[in-house]
Each structure stands twice: as C-alpha cells, then as structure tokens.
Amino acid sequence: MKTFAIVSALAAVGLVSASPTPTEQQKPNKRASLPTVTASGNAFWAGKDRFYVRGIDYQPGGSSGNSDPLADETVCKRDIAEFKKLGVNTIRVYMTDNSKNHDTCMNLLADDGIYVILDANNPKYSINRFSPAKSYNADYLQSVFATIDEFIKYDNTLAFFSGNEVINDMPNSTLSARYVKATTRDMRQYIANRGYRQVPVGYSAADVEQNRMQLAQYMNCGTDDERSDFFAFNDYSWCNTDFKTSGWDVKVKNFTDYGLPIFLSEYGCIDNGRDFGEVQALMSSDMTGVYSGGLVYEYTYEENHFGIVQISGDTAKEMDGFTKYQSALSKYPAPTGAAGAASTTHSVACPTKDSNWLVDSTLLPEMPSKAKDYMKNGAGTGPGLDGPGSQDSGSDDIPDATPGSGVATGTPTGTSSSSSTASASDNAAGPSFNGPMNKGPFVVTGVAVLFSLIGTLLL
C-alpha cells in the first residue's frame, strides 16, 4: 500500500507540473524552441546575439499562384530540405492562408533553424494604391489581424510586413503611405493589446530613388506608436558589380543614424548574371553598422527568371544560382559581436511635401470603429485566400486620428481566435495570451505535497 501511495504521490506531482492534456485544440509542444528575434537599437537580436537576415524570398508559383506553401506539407518538406542545404536562416513568404493550420511546416522550419518573415496582406486583402482610403477598412484589418493570430504563436516568426511596394515611382502613390503607416500602427497595437510577443512590424518598400528616403523617414517619424519597428526595401541596383559602382555606399551613408533596423527584403539583379557579391558586402564592416542582411529574390524559377530552383512536381532541381548563393553564404558568414550596431533607437523628422512626396499631413487615418473591437475580442477566423476581399469595403471619408491613438489600451479578454497551439514555443495561443506561464510555483507546491505524503507514510 505504501508503494502504491508513493507512486500516487509521484503521479500527483507529475500532474501538477506537466503540460495540459493534449486535446484537439491543444497539441503538445514537441520541439525545442528557437530564440525569438527582437528589434533593438538599429539591429535585430536573437537572445544576446546579433541576428542577420541571410535568406531567400519564397512563393512557389509566384503571385499568380494564389497558394500558401506553409499550409502544404508536401511542398514545404520538399523545399525545407533545399533551404537547409542552401544555408539560409530566413525565408520570406508573400502569401499565406489565415484560415489554415501551419503547425507542420512552421515546426519543420524551426527544426532546421529557419525563421519566417510574413506579408500580412494578400491580393484580395491589401491597401490599393489607387484607392487607399476605401481599401483601409475593418474587413481588411480583420484579415491582417487573423494572420497575426495564426503565426505569432511560432517562435520562428521573425517579423510581419504591413505592405509591399504599395508606394512606387508614381507621385500619386505616395498618398497611400498614410494608410500603410496606419496599418503598421494597427498591427503593432493589436499585438500589444492581445498580449502577444512583440514580433517586429515594418514595411517592404520599392527602391525608388525619388522617394526612398522620404518614405523611410515617414515610417520612422511621429509618436512611438506610429513608428515602424524596422524598414526594409527591395534593391536591384547591384548588377554583378561592386559596393561603390552599385551605389550601395551612398545608401549606407544616407541610412546611417536612421534609428531603426534596416534590411533588404529583396535583392539580386540578374542583368549581368549573379555571383551574389552582395553577401560579402552585407556581412562586411562597410554595412553591418547600418544594415542587418537581406533576402535574395527568389527561390523558385518563375516567368521572371529570378529563381534558383526549378520545380517539377515533388522534385526541386538546383540551378546555377543555387550553387553560387550557397557558396557566398558559406564563404561570408555573419560577423560576431555587435558589428557597429547602435544600441538605441530614435525617430526622425517627418518629410515635407514636394513634387515627389504628396503627403502634406503627419496625421494618420483613424482606425475603423469595428476594427477596434478586435483589439479586445480578437479577430476571429480569417477569410483565407478565397474570401470575398476587402478593397471596396470602406469609405473615402475617414477622419484623422489623434497622435498617440495607437498606444495599447488594455489587456486581452476571452479566448484567442487561433485554435492551434502546437507551436515551437511556450507562447502558444490561448486565453489572454500573456506569455509563458511561470511553472515554478506549481512545481514547488507539487514537491511539497510529495514530501508531505512520503513523510506521512513513513510515520
């Protein structure tokens, strides 16, 4: 009987300190977590180590494919093997389905030490540069927030993009910057109000000479709640040349003391072939004090001829570009230490209106009233890639917000909209989602119960 009692006591301790019994909603965390990446100063950090984006852009089928590679186990298993062989630590995925489960692919990526940067938009749910006010609405934000709900639970979710090349070389397109910046504000506020891990949010810009610096300044000006966590841009100016011929030296000079992390969300000009000399520059002291790496465009060979792998069914055939990028990553590793990174962040002055920059106000549009409910109650089930879309759901008449309106207003209540919790993290989605629970008190209590029972049995 004593043996049975002691075994029962041990079982009681196990019940006290163990994870919840797996259910259909709560699956067991079966993998060790990667260190989460944070933005601090003008750099990214994984724990105490500086983190450089050394990755590739990933969207099999291109923008016309309308598919989510992270929801297709066969596809992601095929490609993750190639990512590992290539030696990348990050992929960017342009299109995901926020109504589907991503546990398998995200966990497999984490197993191989690969982080993911996600675009929160898709073709049906995005800011329309030709009608930005109307496309900034509650339906749009519900989809954006649902994407956050789905992916923020994974430790290898590195960052979210609030938009991609919405502002281009047409001066009128700069008028949409207010709505992209408002989306960035709203995403950051949603993350804070829901009690989520502070995954960085920023914008992926086109490399347009006439508005590049003005857009960067705009994304880092104003009150803290309105500023981005980082700035990224797509740069194709290095066409198998060198640091100075490409003009990268001038860009580094212009972005020095910008105050936020900067990286290249796309790079890899194909005009003169590609040897990926950019990797050497990005990992050198010429750039590491200002830039935090970049993503080569792109993984799969599409009609634009940028890819480094040809896909045929379940087979990925490595092309010449694969070997060259693999060699560059191997030859030029990330430097150790801070490598010139600034320890503090700061804002910059907002740009003034001119012929290339038509934004004449520092005020942002007010968040739609219905979208404010998501801050407290969650976004609910996402519409996925086949939803009705949101670009015509709003109004052209949106009042201005008060500066500071994006500050977190409360703590979450109720249950998170994300039902799956099989992340690589203790930060699995659940009620209130206030981070990992401190299990110490439960373990101590369980041990106390054990010794009390054993003591009684031995009397």
CSV table of C-alpha atoms in Angstrom, one decimal:
chain,number,residue,atom,x,y,z
A,1,MET,CA,0.0,0.0,0.0
A,2,LYS,CA,2.9,2.4,0.8
A,3,THR,CA,4.4,1.7,-2.7
A,4,PHE,CA,1.0,2.5,-4.3
A,5,ALA,CA,0.7,5.6,-2.2
A,6,ILE,CA,4.2,6.8,-3.1
A,7,VAL,CA,3.6,6.1,-6.8
A,8,SER,CA,0.3,8.0,-6.5
A,9,ALA,CA,2.2,10.9,-4.9
A,10,LEU,CA,4.7,10.9,-7.7
A,11,ALA,CA,1.9,10.9,-10.2
A,12,ALA,CA,0.3,13.8,-8.4
A,13,VAL,CA,3.5,15.8,-8.8
A,14,GLY,CA,3.5,14.9,-12.5
A,15,LEU,CA,0.0,16.2,-12.9
A,16,VAL,CA,0.8,19.4,-11.1
A,17,SER,CA,3.9,20.3,-13.2
A,18,ALA,CA,3.0,18.7,-16.6
A,19,SER,CA,1.6,20.5,-19.6
A,20,PRO,CA,-2.2,20.3,-20.2
A,21,THR,CA,-3.5,17.0,-21.6
A,22,PRO,CA,-3.4,17.4,-25.4
A,23,THR,CA,-6.8,17.9,-27.0
A,24,GLU,CA,-8.0,18.8,-30.5
A,25,GLN,CA,-7.4,22.4,-29.6
A,26,GLN,CA,-4.2,22.0,-27.6
A,27,LYS,CA,-1.5,19.8,-29.2
A,28,PRO,CA,1.7,19.0,-27.4
A,29,ASN,CA,4.8,21.2,-28.0
A,30,LYS,CA,7.2,18.5,-29.2
A,31,ARG,CA,10.2,20.6,-30.3
A,32,ALA,CA,12.7,22.8,-28.5
A,33,SER,CA,12.2,26.5,-29.4
A,34,LEU,CA,14.5,28.8,-31.3
A,35,PRO,CA,15.4,32.0,-29.6
A,36,THR,CA,12.9,34.7,-30.6
A,37,VAL,CA,14.2,37.6,-32.6
A,38,THR,CA,13.7,41.2,-31.3
A,39,ALA,CA,14.4,44.6,-32.7
A,40,SER,CA,16.6,46.8,-30.5
A,41,GLY,CA,18.6,49.9,-31.4
A,42,ASN,CA,19.2,49.6,-35.2
A,43,ALA,CA,19.6,45.8,-35.3
A,44,PHE,CA,17.9,42.5,-34.7
A,45,TRP,CA,18.9,40.2,-31.9
A,46,ALA,CA,18.4,36.5,-31.1
A,47,GLY,CA,18.8,36.4,-27.4
A,48,LYS,CA,22.1,38.2,-26.8
A,49,ASP,CA,23.5,37.6,-30.3
A,50,ARG,CA,23.0,40.0,-33.2
A,51,PHE,CA,20.9,38.5,-35.9
A,52,TYR,CA,21.4,39.0,-39.6
A,53,VAL,CA,18.8,38.1,-42.2
A,54,ARG,CA,20.5,35.7,-44.6
A,55,GLY,CA,17.6,34.3,-46.5
A,56,ILE,CA,15.5,33.9,-49.6
A,57,ASP,CA,12.1,35.0,-50.8
A,58,TYR,CA,9.7,32.1,-51.1
A,59,GLN,CA,6.4,31.9,-53.1
A,60,PRO,CA,6.2,28.9,-55.4
A,61,GLY,CA,4.0,29.7,-58.4
A,62,GLY,CA,4.6,33.5,-57.9
A,63,SER,CA,1.9,36.0,-57.1
A,64,SER,CA,-0.5,34.3,-59.6
A,65,GLY,CA,-0.3,31.0,-57.8
A,66,ASN,CA,-2.7,32.1,-55.0
A,67,SER,CA,-1.4,29.3,-52.7
A,68,ASP,CA,0.1,29.1,-49.3
A,69,PRO,CA,3.3,27.0,-49.3
A,70,LEU,CA,3.3,26.8,-45.5
A,71,ALA,CA,0.0,25.0,-45.4
A,72,ASP,CA,1.1,22.3,-47.8
A,73,GLU,CA,3.1,19.7,-46.0
A,74,THR,CA,4.4,18.1,-49.3
A,75,VAL,CA,5.6,21.4,-50.7
A,76,CYS,CA,7.3,22.6,-47.6
A,77,LYS,CA,9.0,19.4,-46.9
A,78,ARG,CA,10.4,19.4,-50.4
A,79,ASP,CA,11.7,22.9,-50.1
A,80,ILE,CA,12.9,22.9,-46.5
A,81,ALA,CA,15.4,20.3,-47.4
A,82,GLU,CA,16.8,22.7,-50.0
A,83,PHE,CA,16.7,25.7,-47.6
A,84,LYS,CA,18.9,23.7,-45.2
A,85,LYS,CA,21.3,22.7,-48.0
A,86,LEU,CA,21.4,26.3,-49.2
A,87,GLY,CA,22.3,27.6,-45.7
A,88,VAL,CA,19.7,30.3,-45.2
A,89,ASN,CA,18.4,31.3,-41.8
A,90,THR,CA,15.2,33.1,-43.0
A,91,ILE,CA,12.5,32.9,-45.7
A,92,ARG,CA,10.0,35.5,-46.7
A,93,VAL,CA,6.5,34.3,-47.6
A,94,TYR,CA,4.3,36.7,-49.5
A,95,MET,CA,1.0,34.9,-49.3
A,96,THR,CA,-0.4,32.7,-46.6
A,97,ASP,CA,-3.9,31.4,-45.8
A,98,ASN,CA,-5.0,32.6,-42.4
A,99,SER,CA,-7.8,30.1,-42.3
A,100,LYS,CA,-5.5,27.1,-42.4
A,101,ASN,CA,-3.2,25.3,-39.9
A,102,HIS,CA,0.6,25.8,-40.3
A,103,ASP,CA,2.0,23.7,-37.4
A,104,THR,CA,3.8,21.1,-39.5
A,105,CYS,CA,5.7,23.4,-41.8
A,106,MET,CA,6.5,26.1,-39.2
A,107,ASN,CA,7.8,23.4,-36.8
A,108,LEU,CA,9.9,21.8,-39.6
A,109,LEU,CA,11.4,25.1,-40.4
A,110,ALA,CA,12.1,25.7,-36.7
A,111,ASP,CA,13.8,22.3,-36.5
A,112,ASP,CA,16.3,23.5,-39.1
A,113,GLY,CA,16.8,26.9,-37.5
A,114,ILE,CA,14.9,28.8,-40.2
A,115,TYR,CA,12.9,31.9,-39.3
A,116,VAL,CA,9.9,33.3,-41.3
A,117,ILE,CA,9.0,36.9,-42.3
A,118,LEU,CA,5.4,37.1,-43.4
A,119,ASP,CA,3.5,39.6,-45.5
A,120,ALA,CA,0.2,40.2,-43.7
A,121,ASN,CA,-1.6,41.0,-46.9
A,122,ASN,CA,-2.7,39.1,-49.9
A,123,PRO,CA,-4.1,40.2,-53.3
A,124,LYS,CA,-7.7,40.4,-52.0
A,125,TYR,CA,-6.9,41.9,-48.7
A,126,SER,CA,-4.4,44.8,-49.1
A,127,ILE,CA,-4.1,48.5,-49.5
A,128,ASN,CA,-4.9,49.6,-53.1
A,129,ARG,CA,-2.6,52.5,-54.1
A,130,PHE,CA,-5.3,53.8,-56.4
A,131,SER,CA,-8.0,53.8,-53.7
A,132,PRO,CA,-6.1,53.7,-50.4
A,133,ALA,CA,-8.8,55.2,-48.1
A,134,LYS,CA,-11.5,52.8,-49.4
A,135,SER,CA,-9.3,49.8,-49.0
A,136,TYR,CA,-8.3,50.7,-45.4
A,137,ASN,CA,-11.3,49.2,-43.6
A,138,ALA,CA,-12.4,46.8,-40.9
A,139,ASP,CA,-12.7,43.8,-43.3
A,140,TYR,CA,-9.1,44.4,-44.4
A,141,LEU,CA,-7.8,44.7,-40.8
A,142,GLN,CA,-9.7,41.6,-39.7
A,143,SER,CA,-7.7,39.6,-42.3
A,144,VAL,CA,-4.5,41.2,-41.3
A,145,PHE,CA,-5.1,40.6,-37.6
A,146,ALA,CA,-6.2,37.0,-38.3
A,147,THR,CA,-2.8,36.4,-40.0
A,148,ILE,CA,-1.1,37.7,-36.8
A,149,ASP,CA,-3.2,35.4,-34.7
A,150,GLU,CA,-2.2,32.4,-36.8
A,151,PHE,CA,1.5,33.0,-37.0
A,152,ILE,CA,2.6,34.9,-33.8
A,153,LYS,CA,2.5,31.7,-31.7
A,154,TYR,CA,5.5,30.3,-33.5
A,155,ASP,CA,8.9,31.3,-32.1
A,156,ASN,CA,10.4,31.3,-35.6
A,157,THR,CA,8.0,34.0,-36.8
A,158,LEU,CA,10.6,36.8,-37.2
A,159,ALA,CA,8.6,39.7,-38.5
A,160,PHE,CA,5.4,40.9,-40.3
A,161,PHE,CA,5.3,43.2,-43.3
A,162,SER,CA,2.4,45.7,-43.4
A,163,GLY,CA,2.7,46.1,-47.1
A,164,ASN,CA,4.9,45.6,-50.1
A,165,GLU,CA,5.8,48.2,-52.8
A,166,VAL,CA,2.4,50.0,-52.4
A,167,ILE,CA,4.2,53.2,-52.9
A,168,ASN,CA,6.1,53.2,-56.2
A,169,ASP,CA,7.5,55.7,-58.7
A,170,MET,CA,4.2,57.4,-59.4
A,171,PRO,CA,3.9,60.5,-57.3
A,172,ASN,CA,0.2,59.9,-56.6
A,173,SER,CA,1.1,56.6,-55.0
A,174,THR,CA,2.8,58.4,-52.1
A,175,LEU,CA,-0.7,59.4,-50.9
A,176,SER,CA,-1.3,55.7,-49.9
A,177,ALA,CA,1.6,56.0,-47.4
A,178,ARG,CA,-0.7,57.3,-44.7
A,179,TYR,CA,-2.8,54.1,-44.9
A,180,VAL,CA,0.2,51.7,-45.0
A,181,LYS,CA,1.6,53.5,-41.9
A,182,ALA,CA,-1.8,53.3,-40.2
A,183,THR,CA,-1.9,49.6,-40.9
A,184,THR,CA,1.6,49.3,-39.3
A,185,ARG,CA,0.3,51.2,-36.3
A,186,ASP,CA,-2.8,49.0,-36.0
A,187,MET,CA,-0.8,45.8,-36.3
A,188,ARG,CA,1.6,46.9,-33.5
A,189,GLN,CA,-1.3,47.9,-31.3
A,190,TYR,CA,-3.1,44.6,-32.0
A,191,ILE,CA,-0.1,42.7,-31.0
A,192,ALA,CA,0.3,44.7,-27.8
A,193,ASN,CA,-3.4,44.6,-26.8
A,194,ARG,CA,-3.7,40.9,-27.3
A,195,GLY,CA,-0.7,40.3,-25.0
A,196,TYR,CA,1.3,38.7,-27.8
A,197,ARG,CA,5.1,38.5,-28.1
A,198,GLN,CA,6.3,41.7,-29.7
A,199,VAL,CA,7.1,40.5,-33.2
A,200,PRO,CA,8.5,43.4,-35.2
A,201,VAL,CA,6.3,45.0,-37.8
A,202,GLY,CA,7.6,47.1,-40.7
A,203,TYR,CA,7.2,47.8,-44.4
A,204,SER,CA,8.8,46.4,-47.6
A,205,ALA,CA,9.5,49.3,-50.0
A,206,ALA,CA,10.3,49.6,-53.6
A,207,ASP,CA,13.7,51.1,-54.2
A,208,VAL,CA,12.5,54.3,-55.8
A,209,GLU,CA,15.2,57.0,-55.9
A,210,GLN,CA,12.9,60.0,-55.9
A,211,ASN,CA,11.0,58.9,-52.7
A,212,ARG,CA,13.2,56.3,-51.0
A,213,MET,CA,14.5,58.5,-48.2
A,214,GLN,CA,11.2,60.3,-47.7
A,215,LEU,CA,9.3,57.1,-47.3
A,216,ALA,CA,11.9,55.8,-44.9
A,217,GLN,CA,11.7,59.0,-42.8
A,218,TYR,CA,7.9,58.8,-42.9
A,219,MET,CA,7.8,55.3,-41.5
A,220,ASN,CA,10.1,56.4,-38.6
A,221,CYS,CA,8.5,59.8,-37.6
A,222,GLY,CA,5.8,60.8,-35.3
A,223,THR,CA,4.8,59.3,-31.9
A,224,ASP,CA,6.3,56.0,-30.9
A,225,ASP,CA,3.1,54.1,-31.5
A,226,GLU,CA,3.0,55.3,-35.1
A,227,ARG,CA,6.6,54.3,-36.0
A,228,SER,CA,7.7,51.1,-37.6
A,229,ASP,CA,9.9,48.5,-35.8
A,230,PHE,CA,12.1,48.3,-38.9
A,231,PHE,CA,12.4,49.4,-42.5
A,232,ALA,CA,13.1,47.1,-45.5
A,233,PHE,CA,13.4,47.8,-49.2
A,234,ASN,CA,13.8,45.8,-52.4
A,235,ASP,CA,17.1,46.7,-54.1
A,236,TYR,CA,18.2,45.6,-57.5
A,237,SER,CA,20.9,48.2,-58.1
A,238,TRP,CA,23.9,45.7,-57.6
A,239,CYS,CA,24.1,44.1,-61.0
A,240,ASN,CA,27.2,41.9,-60.6
A,241,THR,CA,29.3,45.0,-59.9
A,242,ASP,CA,30.7,46.2,-56.5
A,243,PHE,CA,29.9,48.2,-53.4
A,244,LYS,CA,30.6,51.6,-55.0
A,245,THR,CA,29.5,51.0,-58.6
A,246,SER,CA,26.1,49.8,-57.4
A,247,GLY,CA,25.6,53.0,-55.3
A,248,TRP,CA,25.3,50.9,-52.1
A,249,ASP,CA,28.0,53.0,-50.4
A,250,VAL,CA,25.7,56.1,-50.8
A,251,LYS,CA,22.7,54.3,-49.5
A,252,VAL,CA,24.6,53.2,-46.4
A,253,LYS,CA,25.7,56.8,-45.8
A,254,ASN,CA,22.2,58.1,-46.2
A,255,PHE,CA,20.7,55.5,-43.8
A,256,THR,CA,23.5,56.0,-41.1
A,257,ASP,CA,21.8,57.0,-37.9
A,258,TYR,CA,18.4,56.2,-39.2
A,259,GLY,CA,17.4,54.8,-35.8
A,260,LEU,CA,15.7,51.5,-36.9
A,261,PRO,CA,16.9,48.1,-38.2
A,262,ILE,CA,17.2,48.1,-42.0
A,263,PHE,CA,17.5,45.1,-44.3
A,264,LEU,CA,16.9,44.2,-47.9
A,265,SER,CA,13.6,42.5,-48.4
A,266,GLU,CA,14.6,41.6,-52.0
A,267,TYR,CA,17.9,41.7,-53.8
A,268,GLY,CA,19.7,40.0,-56.7
A,269,CYS,CA,19.8,41.8,-60.0
A,270,ILE,CA,20.0,39.3,-63.0
A,271,ASP,CA,21.0,41.7,-65.7
A,272,ASN,CA,24.7,40.7,-65.7
A,273,GLY,CA,24.4,37.3,-64.2
A,274,ARG,CA,24.6,36.7,-60.4
A,275,ASP,CA,27.6,35.8,-58.3
A,276,PHE,CA,26.0,37.2,-55.2
A,277,GLY,CA,28.8,39.5,-54.3
A,278,GLU,CA,26.2,41.4,-52.3
A,279,VAL,CA,26.6,38.8,-49.5
A,280,GLN,CA,30.2,39.8,-48.9
A,281,ALA,CA,29.2,43.5,-48.7
A,282,LEU,CA,26.3,42.9,-46.4
A,283,MET,CA,28.4,40.9,-44.0
A,284,SER,CA,31.3,43.4,-44.1
A,285,SER,CA,32.1,46.3,-41.8
A,286,ASP,CA,31.0,48.6,-44.7
A,287,MET,CA,27.4,47.7,-44.0
A,288,THR,CA,26.9,45.9,-40.7
A,289,GLY,CA,26.7,49.1,-38.7
A,290,VAL,CA,23.6,50.1,-40.7
A,291,TYR,CA,22.1,47.0,-42.4
A,292,SER,CA,21.0,43.7,-41.0
A,293,GLY,CA,21.3,41.5,-44.0
A,294,GLY,CA,18.8,40.7,-46.7
A,295,LEU,CA,16.7,38.2,-48.7
A,296,VAL,CA,17.6,37.0,-52.2
A,297,TYR,CA,14.8,37.1,-54.7
A,298,GLU,CA,13.8,34.3,-55.2
A,299,TYR,CA,13.7,30.6,-54.6
A,300,THR,CA,11.5,29.1,-57.4
A,301,TYR,CA,12.2,29.8,-61.1
A,302,GLU,CA,9.2,31.7,-62.5
A,303,GLU,CA,8.5,33.6,-65.7
A,304,ASN,CA,10.6,36.5,-64.4
A,305,HIS,CA,13.7,34.2,-64.4
A,306,PHE,CA,14.9,35.2,-60.9
A,307,GLY,CA,14.7,31.8,-59.3
A,308,ILE,CA,17.5,29.4,-58.3
A,309,VAL,CA,15.4,26.2,-58.2
A,310,GLN,CA,13.2,24.7,-60.8
A,311,ILE,CA,10.2,22.8,-59.5
A,312,SER,CA,8.7,19.8,-61.2
A,313,GLY,CA,6.1,18.0,-59.1
A,314,ASP,CA,7.7,16.9,-55.9
A,315,THR,CA,11.2,17.5,-57.2
A,316,ALA,CA,13.4,20.6,-56.8
A,317,LYS,CA,16.2,20.9,-59.3
A,318,GLU,CA,19.0,23.2,-58.2
A,319,MET,CA,20.2,25.7,-60.8
A,320,ASP,CA,23.5,27.5,-61.1
A,321,GLY,CA,22.2,30.4,-58.9
A,322,PHE,CA,21.6,27.9,-56.1
A,323,THR,CA,25.2,26.8,-56.0
A,324,LYS,CA,26.5,30.4,-56.2
A,325,TYR,CA,24.3,31.7,-53.4
A,326,GLN,CA,25.1,28.6,-51.3
A,327,SER,CA,28.8,29.3,-51.9
A,328,ALA,CA,28.5,33.0,-51.0
A,329,LEU,CA,26.7,32.2,-47.7
A,330,SER,CA,29.3,29.7,-46.8
A,331,LYS,CA,32.2,31.9,-47.7
A,332,TYR,CA,30.9,35.0,-45.9
A,333,PRO,CA,29.4,34.1,-42.5
A,334,ALA,CA,27.7,36.6,-40.2
A,335,PRO,CA,30.1,38.6,-38.1
A,336,THR,CA,30.3,38.1,-34.4
A,337,GLY,CA,29.6,40.8,-31.8
A,338,ALA,CA,27.6,44.0,-32.3
A,339,ALA,CA,29.5,44.8,-35.5
A,340,GLY,CA,28.8,48.5,-35.2
A,341,ALA,CA,25.1,48.4,-34.4
A,342,ALA,CA,23.7,51.3,-32.5
A,343,SER,CA,22.3,50.5,-29.0
A,344,THR,CA,19.4,52.9,-29.0
A,345,THR,CA,16.6,53.6,-31.4
A,346,HIS,CA,15.2,57.1,-32.2
A,347,SER,CA,12.7,58.8,-34.5
A,348,VAL,CA,13.5,61.2,-37.4
A,349,ALA,CA,11.7,64.3,-38.7
A,350,CYS,CA,8.8,63.7,-41.0
A,351,PRO,CA,9.4,64.6,-44.7
A,352,THR,CA,7.9,67.7,-46.1
A,353,LYS,CA,5.6,67.8,-49.1
A,354,ASP,CA,7.2,68.3,-52.6
A,355,SER,CA,6.6,67.2,-56.2
A,356,ASN,CA,7.7,63.6,-55.4
A,357,TRP,CA,6.1,63.3,-51.9
A,358,LEU,CA,2.5,64.4,-51.8
A,359,VAL,CA,1.7,63.7,-48.2
A,360,ASP,CA,1.0,67.0,-46.6
A,361,SER,CA,0.0,65.9,-43.1
A,362,THR,CA,1.6,64.0,-40.3
A,363,LEU,CA,-1.8,62.8,-39.1
A,364,LEU,CA,-2.8,59.2,-39.8
A,365,PRO,CA,-6.4,58.0,-40.6
A,366,GLU,CA,-8.4,56.8,-37.6
A,367,MET,CA,-8.8,53.0,-37.2
A,368,PRO,CA,-12.3,51.9,-38.3
A,369,SER,CA,-14.6,51.6,-35.3
A,370,LYS,CA,-15.4,47.9,-35.9
A,371,ALA,CA,-11.7,47.1,-36.1
A,372,LYS,CA,-11.3,48.5,-32.6
A,373,ASP,CA,-13.4,45.6,-31.3
A,374,TYR,CA,-10.8,43.2,-32.5
A,375,MET,CA,-8.3,44.7,-30.0
A,376,LYS,CA,-10.4,43.3,-27.1
A,377,ASN,CA,-12.1,40.3,-28.6
A,378,GLY,CA,-9.7,39.1,-31.2
A,379,ALA,CA,-10.1,38.9,-35.0
A,380,GLY,CA,-11.8,35.6,-35.2
A,381,THR,CA,-11.4,33.2,-38.1
A,382,GLY,CA,-9.5,34.6,-41.1
A,383,PRO,CA,-11.1,34.8,-44.5
A,384,GLY,CA,-8.2,32.9,-46.1
A,385,LEU,CA,-7.2,33.4,-49.8
A,386,ASP,CA,-10.7,32.7,-51.2
A,387,GLY,CA,-12.6,35.3,-49.2
A,388,PRO,CA,-14.7,38.0,-50.9
A,389,GLY,CA,-12.0,40.6,-50.5
A,390,SER,CA,-11.9,44.0,-48.8
A,391,GLN,CA,-10.7,46.6,-51.2
A,392,ASP,CA,-14.1,48.1,-51.8
A,393,SER,CA,-15.5,47.7,-48.3
A,394,GLY,CA,-14.6,51.0,-46.9
A,395,SER,CA,-15.3,54.7,-47.3
A,396,ASP,CA,-13.3,57.5,-48.9
A,397,ASP,CA,-14.1,59.7,-46.0
A,398,ILE,CA,-12.0,58.7,-43.0
A,399,PRO,CA,-11.4,61.1,-40.1
A,400,ASP,CA,-7.9,61.8,-38.8
A,401,ALA,CA,-6.6,60.0,-35.7
A,402,THR,CA,-5.2,61.8,-32.7
A,403,PRO,CA,-1.4,61.3,-32.4
A,404,GLY,CA,-0.8,58.5,-29.8
A,405,SER,CA,-4.1,56.7,-30.6
A,406,GLY,CA,-2.1,53.5,-31.4
A,407,VAL,CA,-0.9,53.1,-27.8
A,408,ALA,CA,-2.1,49.8,-26.3
A,409,THR,CA,-5.4,50.3,-24.5
A,410,GLY,CA,-5.9,47.2,-22.4
A,411,THR,CA,-5.2,43.5,-21.9
A,412,PRO,CA,-7.0,40.8,-23.9
A,413,THR,CA,-10.1,39.0,-22.7
A,414,GLY,CA,-11.7,35.8,-23.8
A,415,THR,CA,-10.0,33.2,-26.0
A,416,SER,CA,-7.6,33.8,-28.8
A,417,SER,CA,-9.0,33.2,-32.3
A,418,SER,CA,-6.2,30.8,-33.1
A,419,SER,CA,-7.3,27.3,-32.2
A,420,SER,CA,-4.0,25.5,-32.9
A,421,THR,CA,-1.3,25.7,-30.2
A,422,ALA,CA,1.3,23.3,-31.4
A,423,SER,CA,4.0,25.9,-31.8
A,424,ALA,CA,7.6,25.6,-31.1
A,425,SER,CA,7.1,27.8,-28.1
A,426,ASP,CA,5.6,28.0,-24.6
A,427,ASN,CA,3.9,31.1,-26.0
A,428,ALA,CA,1.1,29.0,-27.5
A,429,ALA,CA,-2.2,30.9,-28.2
A,430,GLY,CA,-4.8,30.7,-25.5
A,431,PRO,CA,-6.9,32.7,-23.2
A,432,SER,CA,-5.4,36.2,-22.5
A,433,PHE,CA,-2.1,35.1,-24.2
A,434,ASN,CA,0.1,36.9,-21.7
A,435,GLY,CA,3.2,34.9,-22.5
A,436,PRO,CA,4.6,31.7,-21.0
A,437,MET,CA,3.3,30.8,-17.6
A,438,ASN,CA,5.8,30.6,-14.7
A,439,LYS,CA,5.5,27.0,-13.7
A,440,GLY,CA,7.9,27.4,-10.7
A,441,PRO,CA,5.2,27.8,-8.0
A,442,PHE,CA,3.3,24.7,-9.3
A,443,VAL,CA,6.5,22.6,-9.2
A,444,VAL,CA,7.4,23.8,-5.7
A,445,THR,CA,3.9,23.1,-4.5
A,446,GLY,CA,4.0,19.7,-6.0
A,447,VAL,CA,7.3,18.8,-4.4
A,448,ALA,CA,6.0,20.0,-1.1
A,449,VAL,CA,2.9,17.7,-1.4
A,450,LEU,CA,5.2,14.8,-2.3
A,451,PHE,CA,7.4,15.1,0.7
A,452,SER,CA,4.4,15.7,3.0
A,453,LEU,CA,2.8,12.4,1.7
A,454,ILE,CA,6.1,10.5,2.0
A,455,GLY,CA,6.6,11.8,5.5
A,456,THR,CA,3.1,10.6,6.5
A,457,LEU,CA,3.7,7.2,5.0
A,458,LEU,CA,6.9,6.7,6.8
A,459,LEU,CA,5.5,7.5,10.3
